[in-house]
Structure formats: C-alpha cells, structure tokens
Amino acid sequence: MALLKVKFNQKKRVKLAQGLWLMNWFSVFAGITVFSMGLFLKIELRKRSEVMDNAESHFVPNSLILMGILSCAFNGFAGKICYDSLDPTKFAKWKPLLKPYLALCFLFNILIFFVALICFLMRGSLESTLAHGLKNSMKFYRDTDTPGRCFMKKTIDMLQIEFKCCGNNGFRDWFEIQWISNRYLDFSSKEVKDRIKSNVDGRYLVDGVPFSCCNPSSPRPCIQYQITNNSAHYSYDYQTEELNLWGRGCREALLHYYTSMMSSMGAVILLVWLFEMSVMVGLRLLHTSLESIANPEDPECESEGWVLENSLKDTFKSTLESLKKIGKFNQVEADAEGAQGEEGGKTPAITTVS
C-alpha cells in the first residue's frame, strides 16, 4: 500500500506546482539566511581565535555556510522543475533526473538535521577549547615585546572588559601566572628579589589582577593589587566582602555567549529542515502524480501521487534486498576475477619424448 496516496486533477496539480515553486524560492532565502548565520558565527569565532585552543569550533560555521550554498542551489533547481511542470513538454526533459534529484534531497535533509544537532551538542567541545586556549593566552599577557604575542595583552583586556569577566575560571587564575612583564620590574628592589626567589620557577607572582578585571559599577575604587591582604586596605576583608572585580570567569562568559548563539541558530536550522522536508514531500507528490497520468495526451485526466510506492516496512525490505543483491554481485565478480587470475597463473606441463 502506497504511503500518503493522494488523488489529483489538473487544477490540483497546477496549484501544487505553483505552491512548490513559491516554497522553493522561500527556501532559497532561507538558504541565504543559513549562509549568513554561518558567516557571522565564523567572524565571531575568528575575533577570539587567539583564546581558543584549536580550529574544531569552526566546524559548525563551515557546515552552515556549506548548507546555505547547497540549499540555494537545490531549491533554485527545484523551483525551475516546478515551473516547467506546468508545461508537459518542458517537464518531459526533467523526468529522468527527478528520482536521483529526490535521493540527493533526502541526503541533503539528513545533513541539515545533523548540522542542527551539532549546534546543540557543541558545548562540551567548545568548553574544552576555551579552557585550554584562555589558559595559554593568559601566559602570554606579559609578552608585549615578543613578536607574534605583543597583541595578547590588548586581546585579553578587551575580552575581560567586553564580557565583564576575569581570568579563565575566575580572578584567582591571575595569581598563578606572571602577568607583569620583567621590563616593568625593579630587580634592585628587595621585594621583587624575594618574590622571584620564593618561586621555584623564578616567576614574579602577585595576588593582583590586570585593570580590565575591575568592575566600574563598584562604588569603591578598584582593588587590583594585594587582593588577599586585608591590612593593605582600609575596612577590607577579601573573604567576606563582595570584591569590586568581575566574579565570572571568561571561559564561562564566552561559553554562554557562543552556546546561546549556536542554540538559536540550531532552532532556526530545524525550522529550515522542516520546511525543506515539506518541499521534498510536495515535489515527490508532484513527480508521481505527473508520472501516473494514464493518458499523457489528456492533461485534464485524474492521477494519483504518493510519497512511497509501498509502505515503510516494504520499502525498507526491498532496499535491504537490493543492497544484498549488489553485495552478492560484487562478490561474484571478485571470485570470477580471482579464478581467472589463478588459471592465467598456471603453466601448462610440457612432456618431452626422447
């Protein structure tokens, strides 16, 4: 029994073709939207590529750009088919291409759905990328005189100001690295010498943070040095007082920014996928309704259209059988080639008579 079997007359076929033509052009605009989202996400990721550990995060924007281009191409082609289907003579040239085209559309819709899922599932990979990338970037904060790293201080400062964050997981991350360049340290000072000697790696570590960690909304002047020293500041207790520094780490801030963006894009792509599926089903109905016309010379006669010629169960079984036949055919060919090779490799025995 055919799946979604529908009866059509000429009027219904014309309305279906016109509706599909319009839907395909809407899908072209949807493809442009997907392409634009991928491009925007790629630009946003490239802005902060210095604080990311690898390029895996660009898989999503690259996929969106590819899906956008393919959507425009597929739907533009389908729009042409729907337009030509109004004229039986023009539609005749598309008949041999429709089945392969619908198969490609099916694969394309699977890819769209896969990309939509990836948008929702990228959080874990993105979190790991940001955690390692930010940790390594913070180590280069002080290298303002090193070629290739001189921009890192500005990048980190702008990041902390824009996203209202501090450090990787929090402001204490700055206590574990030397973020002040040796160029600005007085090595004749006893305090500097003692701090460097007290550290195994010979680094100058302080309980302070860069200025970009300061919260300008705080009524108290920013305390960015000697944060853990209560006696260094009047009426101050760093363990109980709400510090005038950003409390959120930049990893969390960036992760929330990108995941919320990707989730919104994933929701849009799911809507595009549903729209594309409806277009594909409509095109299949149009294709079968035109092919099943009993008398091609009488275009006004009724015909039937369907999505699948048999039920889902029967279609699945026939597909498996076809795949098995292809596998057996390839195996027979391989065995035949092997047998020929063995026969060719044998040398006939030569008997000599003395």
Protein backbone atom coordinates (compact mmCIF):
# COMPACT_ATOMS: atom_id res chain seq x y z
CA MET A 1 0.00 0.00 0.00
CA ALA A 2 1.39 3.38 -1.03
CA LEU A 3 2.30 5.93 1.64
CA LEU A 4 0.40 9.28 1.58
CA LYS A 5 -1.56 8.43 -1.54
CA VAL A 6 -3.43 11.48 -2.91
CA LYS A 7 -5.70 11.89 -5.94
CA PHE A 8 -5.04 14.84 -8.24
CA ASN A 9 -6.84 16.51 -11.10
CA GLN A 10 -5.29 19.11 -13.36
CA LYS A 11 -6.34 22.01 -11.12
CA LYS A 12 -4.77 20.42 -8.03
CA ARG A 13 -1.58 19.59 -9.91
CA VAL A 14 -1.27 23.18 -11.11
CA LYS A 15 -1.88 24.53 -7.58
CA LEU A 16 0.70 22.09 -6.15
CA ALA A 17 3.29 23.09 -8.75
CA GLN A 18 2.69 26.81 -8.15
CA GLY A 19 2.79 26.38 -4.37
CA LEU A 20 6.03 24.39 -4.57
CA TRP A 21 7.57 27.00 -6.88
CA LEU A 22 6.82 29.67 -4.28
CA MET A 23 8.06 27.48 -1.39
CA ASN A 24 11.31 26.74 -3.21
CA TRP A 25 12.08 30.42 -3.57
CA PHE A 26 11.31 30.93 0.11
CA SER A 27 13.78 28.09 0.75
CA VAL A 28 16.39 29.93 -1.33
CA PHE A 29 16.02 32.91 1.02
CA ALA A 30 16.22 30.51 3.97
CA GLY A 31 19.46 29.16 2.49
CA ILE A 32 20.82 32.71 2.27
CA THR A 33 19.87 33.14 5.95
CA VAL A 34 21.72 29.95 6.93
CA PHE A 35 24.75 31.06 4.91
CA SER A 36 24.69 34.47 6.64
CA MET A 37 24.44 32.86 10.09
CA GLY A 38 27.44 30.65 9.33
CA LEU A 39 29.43 33.63 8.09
CA PHE A 40 28.52 35.70 11.16
CA LEU A 41 29.47 32.85 13.54
CA LYS A 42 32.77 32.30 11.71
CA ILE A 43 33.64 36.02 12.04
CA GLU A 44 32.73 35.98 15.75
CA LEU A 45 34.93 32.92 16.35
CA ARG A 46 37.82 34.40 14.38
CA LYS A 47 37.67 37.56 16.51
CA ARG A 48 38.69 35.48 19.51
CA SER A 49 40.67 32.72 17.82
CA GLU A 50 43.72 33.71 19.93
CA VAL A 51 41.99 32.44 23.07
CA MET A 52 40.86 29.15 21.51
CA ASP A 53 42.96 26.02 21.54
CA ASN A 54 42.12 24.57 18.10
CA ALA A 55 40.08 25.05 14.95
CA GLU A 56 37.41 22.40 15.73
CA SER A 57 34.97 25.12 16.73
CA HIS A 58 34.91 26.28 13.08
CA PHE A 59 33.20 23.03 12.02
CA VAL A 60 29.76 24.50 12.81
CA PRO A 61 30.11 27.77 10.84
CA ASN A 62 31.75 25.96 7.92
CA SER A 63 28.86 23.47 7.88
CA LEU A 64 26.30 26.29 7.99
CA ILE A 65 27.99 28.06 5.07
CA LEU A 66 28.04 24.83 3.04
CA MET A 67 24.39 24.04 3.86
CA GLY A 68 23.38 27.57 2.88
CA ILE A 69 25.07 27.29 -0.51
CA LEU A 70 23.61 23.81 -1.17
CA SER A 71 20.14 24.97 -0.11
CA CYS A 72 20.21 27.83 -2.60
CA ALA A 73 21.39 25.50 -5.39
CA PHE A 74 18.94 22.66 -4.66
CA ASN A 75 15.90 24.88 -4.18
CA GLY A 76 16.70 27.06 -7.18
CA PHE A 77 16.86 23.91 -9.32
CA ALA A 78 13.62 22.56 -7.79
CA GLY A 79 11.89 25.88 -8.49
CA LYS A 80 12.79 25.54 -12.17
CA ILE A 81 11.39 21.98 -12.24
CA CYS A 82 8.13 23.10 -10.61
CA TYR A 83 7.78 25.96 -13.06
CA ASP A 84 8.36 23.67 -16.06
CA SER A 85 5.93 21.07 -14.70
CA LEU A 86 3.08 23.37 -15.74
CA ASP A 87 4.00 22.58 -19.35
CA PRO A 88 4.07 18.78 -20.11
CA THR A 89 6.52 19.25 -23.00
CA LYS A 90 9.01 21.11 -20.81
CA PHE A 91 8.54 18.72 -17.89
CA ALA A 92 9.42 15.70 -20.05
CA LYS A 93 13.14 16.59 -20.05
CA TRP A 94 13.24 16.59 -16.20
CA LYS A 95 11.62 13.16 -15.71
CA PRO A 96 14.87 11.10 -15.85
CA LEU A 97 16.54 13.44 -13.33
CA LEU A 98 13.80 13.60 -10.72
CA LYS A 99 14.49 10.31 -8.90
CA PRO A 100 18.24 10.96 -8.47
CA TYR A 101 17.45 14.55 -7.52
CA LEU A 102 14.96 13.46 -4.83
CA ALA A 103 17.54 10.99 -3.48
CA LEU A 104 20.06 13.85 -3.21
CA CYS A 105 17.41 15.99 -1.50
CA PHE A 106 16.87 13.22 1.05
CA LEU A 107 20.61 13.07 1.83
CA PHE A 108 20.74 16.87 1.98
CA ASN A 109 17.92 16.94 4.55
CA ILE A 110 19.76 14.36 6.67
CA LEU A 111 22.82 16.63 6.62
CA ILE A 112 20.75 19.66 7.62
CA PHE A 113 19.30 17.76 10.58
CA PHE A 114 22.80 16.59 11.56
CA VAL A 115 24.14 20.17 11.48
CA ALA A 116 21.19 21.34 13.61
CA LEU A 117 22.02 18.68 16.23
CA ILE A 118 25.70 19.66 16.19
CA CYS A 119 24.71 23.25 17.01
CA PHE A 120 23.08 21.98 20.22
CA LEU A 121 25.84 19.48 21.09
CA MET A 122 28.97 21.63 20.60
CA ARG A 123 29.05 22.87 24.21
CA GLY A 124 31.46 20.20 25.53
CA SER A 125 33.98 20.62 22.72
CA LEU A 126 33.76 24.41 22.88
CA GLU A 127 34.24 24.42 26.66
CA SER A 128 37.44 22.37 26.37
CA THR A 129 38.72 24.58 23.55
CA LEU A 130 38.12 27.77 25.54
CA ALA A 131 39.56 26.37 28.78
CA HIS A 132 42.91 25.43 27.19
CA GLY A 133 43.02 28.44 24.90
CA LEU A 134 42.40 31.01 27.65
CA LYS A 135 44.90 29.35 29.98
CA ASN A 136 47.64 29.51 27.34
CA SER A 137 46.73 33.04 26.26
CA MET A 138 46.96 34.38 29.81
CA LYS A 139 50.57 33.15 30.00
CA PHE A 140 51.46 35.43 27.08
CA TYR A 141 49.77 38.50 28.60
CA ARG A 142 53.12 39.94 29.69
CA ASP A 143 54.91 39.35 26.35
CA THR A 144 54.24 42.82 24.97
CA ASP A 145 57.74 42.97 23.42
CA THR A 146 57.63 39.50 21.83
CA PRO A 147 56.81 39.41 18.09
CA GLY A 148 53.61 37.48 17.47
CA ARG A 149 52.45 37.90 21.08
CA CYS A 150 52.54 41.65 21.55
CA PHE A 151 48.80 41.89 20.82
CA MET A 152 47.79 39.37 23.50
CA LYS A 153 47.57 41.90 26.34
CA LYS A 154 45.15 44.05 24.36
CA THR A 155 43.12 40.98 23.34
CA ILE A 156 42.75 39.75 26.93
CA ASP A 157 41.98 43.22 28.30
CA MET A 158 39.31 43.91 25.66
CA LEU A 159 37.85 40.45 26.23
CA GLN A 160 37.55 40.98 30.01
CA ILE A 161 36.03 44.43 29.57
CA GLU A 162 33.55 43.40 26.86
CA PHE A 163 32.33 40.22 28.56
CA LYS A 164 32.67 41.52 32.14
CA CYS A 165 34.82 38.59 33.21
CA CYS A 166 38.19 37.95 34.80
CA GLY A 167 40.67 35.11 34.25
CA ASN A 168 39.84 31.66 32.95
CA ASN A 169 37.66 30.34 35.78
CA GLY A 170 37.91 33.43 37.98
CA PHE A 171 40.20 36.26 39.15
CA ARG A 172 42.39 33.86 41.19
CA ASP A 173 43.80 32.44 37.93
CA TRP A 174 45.95 35.57 37.64
CA PHE A 175 47.65 34.69 40.96
CA GLU A 176 49.19 31.59 39.35
CA ILE A 177 50.96 33.26 36.42
CA GLN A 178 53.40 36.12 36.00
CA TRP A 179 51.33 38.66 34.07
CA ILE A 180 53.65 41.63 34.72
CA SER A 181 56.49 41.93 32.20
CA ASN A 182 60.10 41.86 33.50
CA ARG A 183 60.54 45.15 31.67
CA TYR A 184 58.50 46.88 34.38
CA LEU A 185 60.09 45.20 37.39
CA ASP A 186 62.79 46.82 39.52
CA PHE A 187 65.21 43.95 40.11
CA SER A 188 67.17 46.06 42.57
CA SER A 189 64.14 46.08 44.88
CA LYS A 190 64.28 43.62 47.78
CA GLU A 191 60.56 42.82 47.47
CA VAL A 192 60.92 41.85 43.78
CA LYS A 193 64.01 39.71 44.54
CA ASP A 194 62.28 37.94 47.43
CA ARG A 195 59.19 37.17 45.35
CA ILE A 196 61.25 35.75 42.49
CA LYS A 197 63.43 33.68 44.85
CA SER A 198 60.40 32.33 46.71
CA ASN A 199 59.06 30.81 43.49
CA VAL A 200 60.52 27.56 42.16
CA ASP A 201 60.21 28.68 38.52
CA GLY A 202 61.66 32.10 39.24
CA ARG A 203 58.44 33.91 38.36
CA TYR A 204 57.15 37.15 39.84
CA LEU A 205 53.75 36.15 41.21
CA VAL A 206 51.42 38.62 42.95
CA ASP A 207 47.92 38.47 44.38
CA GLY A 208 46.79 41.03 41.84
CA VAL A 209 44.89 41.22 38.54
CA PRO A 210 45.02 43.41 35.41
CA PHE A 211 42.98 46.63 35.41
CA SER A 212 40.47 45.12 32.97
CA CYS A 213 39.16 42.88 35.77
CA CYS A 214 37.81 45.90 37.66
CA ASN A 215 34.07 46.46 37.78
CA PRO A 216 33.41 50.15 37.04
CA SER A 217 29.95 49.89 38.65
CA SER A 218 31.50 49.31 42.08
CA PRO A 219 31.36 52.41 44.36
CA ARG A 220 34.76 51.57 45.82
CA PRO A 221 37.98 52.35 43.88
CA CYS A 222 39.32 49.22 42.24
CA ILE A 223 41.49 47.00 44.40
CA GLN A 224 43.62 45.13 41.89
CA TYR A 225 46.78 44.61 43.95
CA GLN A 226 47.23 42.84 47.30
CA ILE A 227 43.73 41.45 46.95
CA THR A 228 44.24 38.84 49.68
CA ASN A 229 45.95 41.27 52.12
CA ASN A 230 43.31 42.71 54.44
CA SER A 231 45.76 45.03 56.20
CA ALA A 232 46.75 46.73 52.94
CA HIS A 233 43.33 48.33 52.56
CA TYR A 234 41.09 50.17 54.97
CA SER A 235 37.93 48.41 56.12
CA TYR A 236 38.53 45.46 53.85
CA ASP A 237 38.03 41.71 54.14
CA TYR A 238 38.57 39.83 50.90
CA GLN A 239 36.89 36.65 52.20
CA THR A 240 33.56 38.24 53.11
CA GLU A 241 33.36 41.43 51.09
CA GLU A 242 31.96 41.40 47.60
CA LEU A 243 35.04 42.37 45.62
CA ASN A 244 34.89 45.10 43.02
CA LEU A 245 36.23 42.71 40.41
CA TRP A 246 34.32 40.69 37.85
CA GLY A 247 33.37 37.45 39.57
CA ARG A 248 32.71 35.39 36.47
CA GLY A 249 35.50 33.67 34.55
CA CYS A 250 35.92 34.41 30.84
CA ARG A 251 35.54 30.74 29.92
CA GLU A 252 32.02 30.71 31.35
CA ALA A 253 31.18 34.08 29.78
CA LEU A 254 32.38 33.10 26.30
CA LEU A 255 30.80 29.65 26.56
CA HIS A 256 27.43 31.18 27.40
CA TYR A 257 27.77 33.69 24.54
CA TYR A 258 28.63 31.12 21.87
CA THR A 259 26.32 28.32 23.04
CA SER A 260 23.30 30.63 23.22
CA MET A 261 24.15 31.85 19.71
CA MET A 262 24.55 28.29 18.38
CA SER A 263 21.34 27.14 20.10
CA SER A 264 19.39 29.95 18.42
CA MET A 265 20.94 29.03 15.08
CA GLY A 266 20.15 25.36 15.68
CA ALA A 267 16.47 26.23 16.27
CA VAL A 268 16.39 28.24 13.02
CA ILE A 269 18.02 25.38 11.09
CA LEU A 270 15.46 22.91 12.48
CA LEU A 271 12.70 25.15 11.10
CA VAL A 272 14.52 25.27 7.76
CA TRP A 273 14.81 21.47 7.87
CA LEU A 274 11.05 21.08 8.44
CA PHE A 275 10.38 23.46 5.55
CA GLU A 276 12.81 21.56 3.30
CA MET A 277 11.17 18.24 4.22
CA SER A 278 7.73 19.59 3.28
CA VAL A 279 9.12 20.85 -0.05
CA MET A 280 10.68 17.44 -0.75
CA VAL A 281 7.42 15.63 0.04
CA GLY A 282 5.48 18.04 -2.16
CA LEU A 283 7.94 17.58 -5.02
CA ARG A 284 7.65 13.80 -4.70
CA LEU A 285 3.83 14.04 -4.87
CA LEU A 286 4.08 16.26 -7.94
CA HIS A 287 6.55 13.88 -9.59
CA THR A 288 4.43 10.75 -9.01
CA SER A 289 1.14 12.48 -9.92
CA LEU A 290 2.56 13.56 -13.28
CA GLU A 291 4.13 10.17 -13.96
CA SER A 292 0.91 8.27 -13.18
CA ILE A 293 -1.22 10.17 -15.74
CA ALA A 294 -2.89 7.41 -17.74
CA ASN A 295 -3.25 9.43 -20.94
CA PRO A 296 -0.46 11.98 -21.43
CA GLU A 297 -2.39 13.50 -24.34
CA ASP A 298 -5.23 14.37 -21.95
CA PRO A 299 -3.64 16.53 -19.23
CA GLU A 300 -7.03 17.11 -17.57
CA CYS A 301 -7.41 13.49 -16.51
CA GLU A 302 -7.05 12.45 -12.87
CA SER A 303 -3.93 10.81 -11.47
CA GLU A 304 -2.56 9.59 -8.18
CA GLY A 305 0.52 10.80 -6.30
CA TRP A 306 2.34 9.21 -3.39
CA VAL A 307 5.45 9.65 -1.30
CA LEU A 308 6.40 5.95 -1.26
CA GLU A 309 5.02 3.41 -3.70
CA ASN A 310 4.88 0.81 -0.90
CA SER A 311 4.60 1.01 2.87
CA LEU A 312 7.62 1.92 5.01
CA LYS A 313 8.13 -1.72 6.00
CA ASP A 314 8.01 -2.99 2.41
CA THR A 315 10.24 -0.17 1.17
CA PHE A 316 12.81 -0.95 3.87
CA LYS A 317 12.77 -4.65 2.97
CA SER A 318 13.14 -4.00 -0.76
CA THR A 319 16.02 -1.60 -0.09
CA LEU A 320 17.82 -4.23 2.01
CA GLU A 321 17.29 -6.85 -0.68
CA SER A 322 18.68 -4.51 -3.33
CA LEU A 323 21.76 -3.85 -1.21
CA LYS A 324 22.25 -7.59 -0.66
CA LYS A 325 21.98 -8.24 -4.39
CA ILE A 326 24.58 -5.55 -5.09
CA GLY A 327 26.88 -7.11 -2.48
CA LYS A 328 26.46 -10.62 -3.93
CA PHE A 329 27.04 -9.32 -7.46
CA ASN A 330 30.30 -7.66 -6.39
CA GLN A 331 31.37 -10.83 -4.60
CA VAL A 332 30.67 -12.99 -7.68
CA GLU A 333 32.67 -10.59 -9.85
CA ALA A 334 35.58 -10.68 -7.38
CA ASP A 335 35.52 -14.50 -7.29
CA ALA A 336 35.42 -14.67 -11.09
CA GLU A 337 38.40 -12.32 -11.38
CA GLY A 338 40.31 -14.43 -8.82
CA ALA A 339 39.57 -17.64 -10.71
CA GLN A 340 40.75 -16.08 -13.97
CA GLY A 341 43.93 -14.95 -12.27
CA GLU A 342 44.61 -18.46 -10.97
CA GLU A 343 44.03 -20.01 -14.41
CA GLY A 344 46.29 -17.43 -16.02
CA GLY A 345 48.99 -18.14 -13.46
CA LYS A 346 49.10 -21.88 -14.24
CA THR A 347 51.74 -23.00 -16.71
CA PRO A 348 50.88 -25.97 -18.92
CA ALA A 349 53.06 -29.06 -18.42
CA ILE A 350 55.33 -29.88 -21.37
CA THR A 351 56.17 -33.53 -21.98
CA THR A 352 59.26 -34.29 -23.94
CA VAL A 353 59.59 -37.59 -25.83
CA SER A 354 63.09 -38.86 -26.30
